[in-house]
Amino acid sequence: MTNFDRVRDYYQHFDEDNRLKWDASGRLEYEMSLRILQKYLPEKGKILDLGGASGVYSFPLAEMGYEMYLADLSQKLIEQAMEKDTGKVLKSCDVVNAMDLSLYADDTFDAVIAFGPFYHLTEAAEREAAVREIYRVLKPGGVTLAAFIPYLSGSIAIVDRYVRSPAQVDEGNLLEVFRSGKFVNLAEYGFQEGFYAESGEMENLFSDCGFVKLGLRSVRGFAYEREEAICAISDPVMKSRVYELIEETSTRKEIVETCGHAVYVGKK
């Protein structure tokens, strides 16, 4: 079972509010995520930003005219969002676990963004509970966008984590993540309670819970770990062409599985 206390504690010390601003990697992830949202979200409506931290996507989407409901496991991040919401643009800021959305009625939202929960839910029953709750609170025809860390990308990164921070990884949890996709950090610092899913596994999970797949793609695509170089391209024509190619190839299975975060998009 996922240790949610460890997950909460991780976000007590990690600057989630500025993660997407620190470097080219974060900035490109943010830009590409907004493009994906704008492609699949309805033109207007109620949106639940589930696992939305302190509102990094909720606030810009609210400025676009959406009715934004922010929810996160972390009390600290929700408090940060409430402090930032000086213009009262968010409809609500709630502390919730993705497996229990009883705070919200059936058929409430036109879309649910889940850019956080599926990084951490280590057990199959927990992931299924979260997907069934997302399905329940969506209106008929509503869409969900669920981010996850693909198995190969996440598992291979644990080898790099061992080199950088050996206190977090030993032979046991290294082998476990390659066997099952489940990573339990040995240290009290660093990313906690991770799960890395095959893309087909995510498709089946959502399909089994009633969703129809609209898309599945890598977020940063082949720009993954090349962000500094790509962001530094000075020729605007060439830069635009590279971005087009990132989009064009983002659904290729080999790109999805090995290039960082991915997003499943489904319709109720």
PDB file of C-alpha atoms in Angstrom, residues 26-153:
ATOM      1  CA  GLY A  26      10.723  22.249 -16.520  1.00  0.00           C
ATOM      2  CA  ARG A  27       9.812  25.111 -18.826  1.00  0.00           C
ATOM      3  CA  LEU A  28       9.479  22.826 -21.836  1.00  0.00           C
ATOM      4  CA  GLU A  29       7.391  20.330 -19.838  1.00  0.00           C
ATOM      5  CA  TYR A  30       5.087  23.153 -18.772  1.00  0.00           C
ATOM      6  CA  GLU A  31       4.738  24.538 -22.292  1.00  0.00           C
ATOM      7  CA  MET A  32       4.041  21.138 -23.831  1.00  0.00           C
ATOM      8  CA  SER A  33       1.561  20.250 -21.085  1.00  0.00           C
ATOM      9  CA  LEU A  34      -0.391  23.438 -21.751  1.00  0.00           C
ATOM     10  CA  ARG A  35      -0.478  22.590 -25.459  1.00  0.00           C
ATOM     11  CA  ILE A  36      -1.871  19.140 -24.640  1.00  0.00           C
ATOM     12  CA  LEU A  37      -4.497  20.632 -22.325  1.00  0.00           C
ATOM     13  CA  GLN A  38      -5.580  23.170 -24.921  1.00  0.00           C
ATOM     14  CA  LYS A  39      -5.910  20.406 -27.512  1.00  0.00           C
ATOM     15  CA  TYR A  40      -8.153  18.125 -25.468  1.00  0.00           C
ATOM     16  CA  LEU A  41     -10.056  20.279 -22.976  1.00  0.00           C
ATOM     17  CA  PRO A  42     -13.558  21.457 -23.909  1.00  0.00           C
ATOM     18  CA  GLU A  43     -13.932  25.102 -24.864  1.00  0.00           C
ATOM     19  CA  LYS A  44     -15.466  25.873 -21.470  1.00  0.00           C
ATOM     20  CA  GLY A  45     -16.737  24.158 -18.354  1.00  0.00           C
ATOM     21  CA  LYS A  46     -15.884  22.830 -14.897  1.00  0.00           C
ATOM     22  CA  ILE A  47     -12.481  21.232 -14.484  1.00  0.00           C
ATOM     23  CA  LEU A  48     -11.079  19.321 -11.532  1.00  0.00           C
ATOM     24  CA  ASP A  49      -7.300  19.690 -11.274  1.00  0.00           C
ATOM     25  CA  LEU A  50      -6.621  16.536  -9.243  1.00  0.00           C
ATOM     26  CA  GLY A  51      -3.176  16.372  -7.705  1.00  0.00           C
ATOM     27  CA  GLY A  52      -2.733  19.892  -9.015  1.00  0.00           C
ATOM     28  CA  ALA A  53      -0.278  20.955  -6.287  1.00  0.00           C
ATOM     29  CA  SER A  54      -0.417  24.711  -5.717  1.00  0.00           C
ATOM     30  CA  GLY A  55      -2.246  25.397  -8.962  1.00  0.00           C
ATOM     31  CA  VAL A  56       0.456  25.673 -11.608  1.00  0.00           C
ATOM     32  CA  TYR A  57      -2.131  24.719 -14.253  1.00  0.00           C
ATOM     33  CA  SER A  58      -5.282  25.759 -12.401  1.00  0.00           C
ATOM     34  CA  PHE A  59      -4.457  29.458 -12.426  1.00  0.00           C
ATOM     35  CA  PRO A  60      -3.675  29.840 -16.154  1.00  0.00           C
ATOM     36  CA  LEU A  61      -6.713  27.731 -17.049  1.00  0.00           C
ATOM     37  CA  ALA A  62      -8.906  29.883 -14.797  1.00  0.00           C
ATOM     38  CA  GLU A  63      -7.593  32.938 -16.665  1.00  0.00           C
ATOM     39  CA  MET A  64      -8.741  31.250 -19.897  1.00  0.00           C
ATOM     40  CA  GLY A  65     -12.280  31.138 -18.500  1.00  0.00           C
ATOM     41  CA  TYR A  66     -12.559  27.633 -17.055  1.00  0.00           C
ATOM     42  CA  GLU A  67     -14.213  26.995 -13.699  1.00  0.00           C
ATOM     43  CA  MET A  68     -11.275  25.479 -11.840  1.00  0.00           C
ATOM     44  CA  TYR A  69     -11.520  23.203  -8.808  1.00  0.00           C
ATOM     45  CA  LEU A  70      -8.103  22.436  -7.336  1.00  0.00           C
ATOM     46  CA  ALA A  71      -7.495  19.308  -5.247  1.00  0.00           C
ATOM     47  CA  ASP A  72      -4.324  17.811  -3.815  1.00  0.00           C
ATOM     48  CA  LEU A  73      -3.137  15.375  -1.158  1.00  0.00           C
ATOM     49  CA  SER A  74      -0.876  18.016   0.390  1.00  0.00           C
ATOM     50  CA  GLN A  75      -2.350  20.490   2.873  1.00  0.00           C
ATOM     51  CA  LYS A  76       0.741  22.664   2.407  1.00  0.00           C
ATOM     52  CA  LEU A  77       0.315  22.949  -1.364  1.00  0.00           C
ATOM     53  CA  ILE A  78      -3.389  23.698  -1.053  1.00  0.00           C
ATOM     54  CA  GLU A  79      -2.591  26.448   1.467  1.00  0.00           C
ATOM     55  CA  GLN A  80      -0.057  27.879  -0.980  1.00  0.00           C
ATOM     56  CA  ALA A  81      -2.699  27.931  -3.698  1.00  0.00           C
ATOM     57  CA  MET A  82      -5.179  29.691  -1.421  1.00  0.00           C
ATOM     58  CA  GLU A  83      -2.560  32.319  -0.565  1.00  0.00           C
ATOM     59  CA  LYS A  84      -1.884  32.916  -4.258  1.00  0.00           C
ATOM     60  CA  ASP A  85      -5.579  33.117  -5.128  1.00  0.00           C
ATOM     61  CA  THR A  86      -5.900  36.793  -4.250  1.00  0.00           C
ATOM     62  CA  GLY A  87      -8.349  37.352  -7.099  1.00  0.00           C
ATOM     63  CA  LYS A  88     -10.485  34.367  -6.002  1.00  0.00           C
ATOM     64  CA  VAL A  89     -10.350  32.819  -9.471  1.00  0.00           C
ATOM     65  CA  LEU A  90     -10.466  29.220  -8.186  1.00  0.00           C
ATOM     66  CA  LYS A  91     -13.872  27.773  -7.329  1.00  0.00           C
ATOM     67  CA  SER A  92     -12.447  25.584  -4.553  1.00  0.00           C
ATOM     68  CA  CYS A  93      -9.165  24.348  -3.068  1.00  0.00           C
ATOM     69  CA  ASP A  94      -9.558  20.978  -1.374  1.00  0.00           C
ATOM     70  CA  VAL A  95      -7.317  18.453   0.362  1.00  0.00           C
ATOM     71  CA  VAL A  96      -8.295  15.058  -1.069  1.00  0.00           C
ATOM     72  CA  ASN A  97      -6.878  11.646  -1.849  1.00  0.00           C
ATOM     73  CA  ALA A  98      -7.372  10.665  -5.495  1.00  0.00           C
ATOM     74  CA  MET A  99      -8.918   7.375  -4.412  1.00  0.00           C
ATOM     75  CA  ASP A 100     -11.759   9.162  -2.593  1.00  0.00           C
ATOM     76  CA  LEU A 101     -13.466  12.038  -4.400  1.00  0.00           C
ATOM     77  CA  SER A 102     -16.624  11.829  -2.279  1.00  0.00           C
ATOM     78  CA  LEU A 103     -16.380  15.586  -1.797  1.00  0.00           C
ATOM     79  CA  TYR A 104     -17.697  15.869  -5.369  1.00  0.00           C
ATOM     80  CA  ALA A 105     -21.020  14.613  -6.698  1.00  0.00           C
ATOM     81  CA  ASP A 106     -21.485  12.273  -9.644  1.00  0.00           C
ATOM     82  CA  ASP A 107     -21.366  13.838 -13.131  1.00  0.00           C
ATOM     83  CA  THR A 108     -19.932  17.168 -11.896  1.00  0.00           C
ATOM     84  CA  PHE A 109     -16.975  17.969 -14.138  1.00  0.00           C
ATOM     85  CA  ASP A 110     -16.446  18.459 -17.858  1.00  0.00           C
ATOM     86  CA  ALA A 111     -12.814  17.402 -17.442  1.00  0.00           C
ATOM     87  CA  VAL A 112     -10.471  15.984 -14.822  1.00  0.00           C
ATOM     88  CA  ILE A 113      -6.751  16.694 -15.052  1.00  0.00           C
ATOM     89  CA  ALA A 114      -4.696  14.168 -13.085  1.00  0.00           C
ATOM     90  CA  PHE A 115      -1.095  15.272 -13.502  1.00  0.00           C
ATOM     91  CA  GLY A 116       0.054  13.909 -10.135  1.00  0.00           C
ATOM     92  CA  PRO A 117      -1.710  10.903  -8.582  1.00  0.00           C
ATOM     93  CA  PHE A 118      -0.511   8.173 -10.941  1.00  0.00           C
ATOM     94  CA  TYR A 119       3.139   8.944 -10.206  1.00  0.00           C
ATOM     95  CA  HIS A 120       2.634   7.708  -6.652  1.00  0.00           C
ATOM     96  CA  LEU A 121      -0.128   5.071  -6.450  1.00  0.00           C
ATOM     97  CA  THR A 122       1.926   1.912  -6.094  1.00  0.00           C
ATOM     98  CA  GLU A 123      -0.854  -0.691  -5.901  1.00  0.00           C
ATOM     99  CA  ALA A 124      -3.154  -1.789  -8.734  1.00  0.00           C
ATOM    100  CA  ALA A 125      -6.244  -1.530  -6.507  1.00  0.00           C
ATOM    101  CA  GLU A 126      -5.346   2.060  -5.623  1.00  0.00           C
ATOM    102  CA  ARG A 127      -4.940   3.036  -9.266  1.00  0.00           C
ATOM    103  CA  GLU A 128      -8.233   1.400 -10.169  1.00  0.00           C
ATOM    104  CA  ALA A 129     -10.008   3.185  -7.302  1.00  0.00           C
ATOM    105  CA  ALA A 130      -8.663   6.533  -8.513  1.00  0.00           C
ATOM    106  CA  VAL A 131      -9.735   5.918 -12.120  1.00  0.00           C
ATOM    107  CA  ARG A 132     -13.218   4.816 -11.048  1.00  0.00           C
ATOM    108  CA  GLU A 133     -13.582   7.983  -8.957  1.00  0.00           C
ATOM    109  CA  ILE A 134     -12.479  10.131 -11.893  1.00  0.00           C
ATOM    110  CA  TYR A 135     -15.044   8.368 -14.075  1.00  0.00           C
ATOM    111  CA  ARG A 136     -17.782   8.900 -11.483  1.00  0.00           C
ATOM    112  CA  VAL A 137     -17.277  12.661 -11.106  1.00  0.00           C
ATOM    113  CA  LEU A 138     -17.041  13.275 -14.864  1.00  0.00           C
ATOM    114  CA  LYS A 139     -20.113  14.234 -16.831  1.00  0.00           C
ATOM    115  CA  PRO A 140     -21.043  11.896 -19.704  1.00  0.00           C
ATOM    116  CA  GLY A 141     -18.709  12.794 -22.552  1.00  0.00           C
ATOM    117  CA  GLY A 142     -16.225  14.382 -20.140  1.00  0.00           C
ATOM    118  CA  VAL A 143     -12.495  13.903 -20.646  1.00  0.00           C
ATOM    119  CA  THR A 144      -9.592  13.059 -18.391  1.00  0.00           C
ATOM    120  CA  LEU A 145      -5.907  13.676 -18.920  1.00  0.00           C
ATOM    121  CA  ALA A 146      -3.778  11.456 -16.684  1.00  0.00           C
ATOM    122  CA  ALA A 147      -0.006  11.790 -16.514  1.00  0.00           C
ATOM    123  CA  PHE A 148       2.235   8.861 -15.647  1.00  0.00           C
ATOM    124  CA  ILE A 149       5.902   7.898 -15.735  1.00  0.00           C
ATOM    125  CA  PRO A 150       6.415   5.070 -18.247  1.00  0.00           C
ATOM    126  CA  TYR A 151       8.081   1.888 -17.016  1.00  0.00           C
ATOM    127  CA  LEU A 152      11.324   2.030 -19.003  1.00  0.00           C
ATOM    128  CA  SER A 153      11.868   5.732 -18.460  1.00  0.00           C
TER     129      SER A 153
END
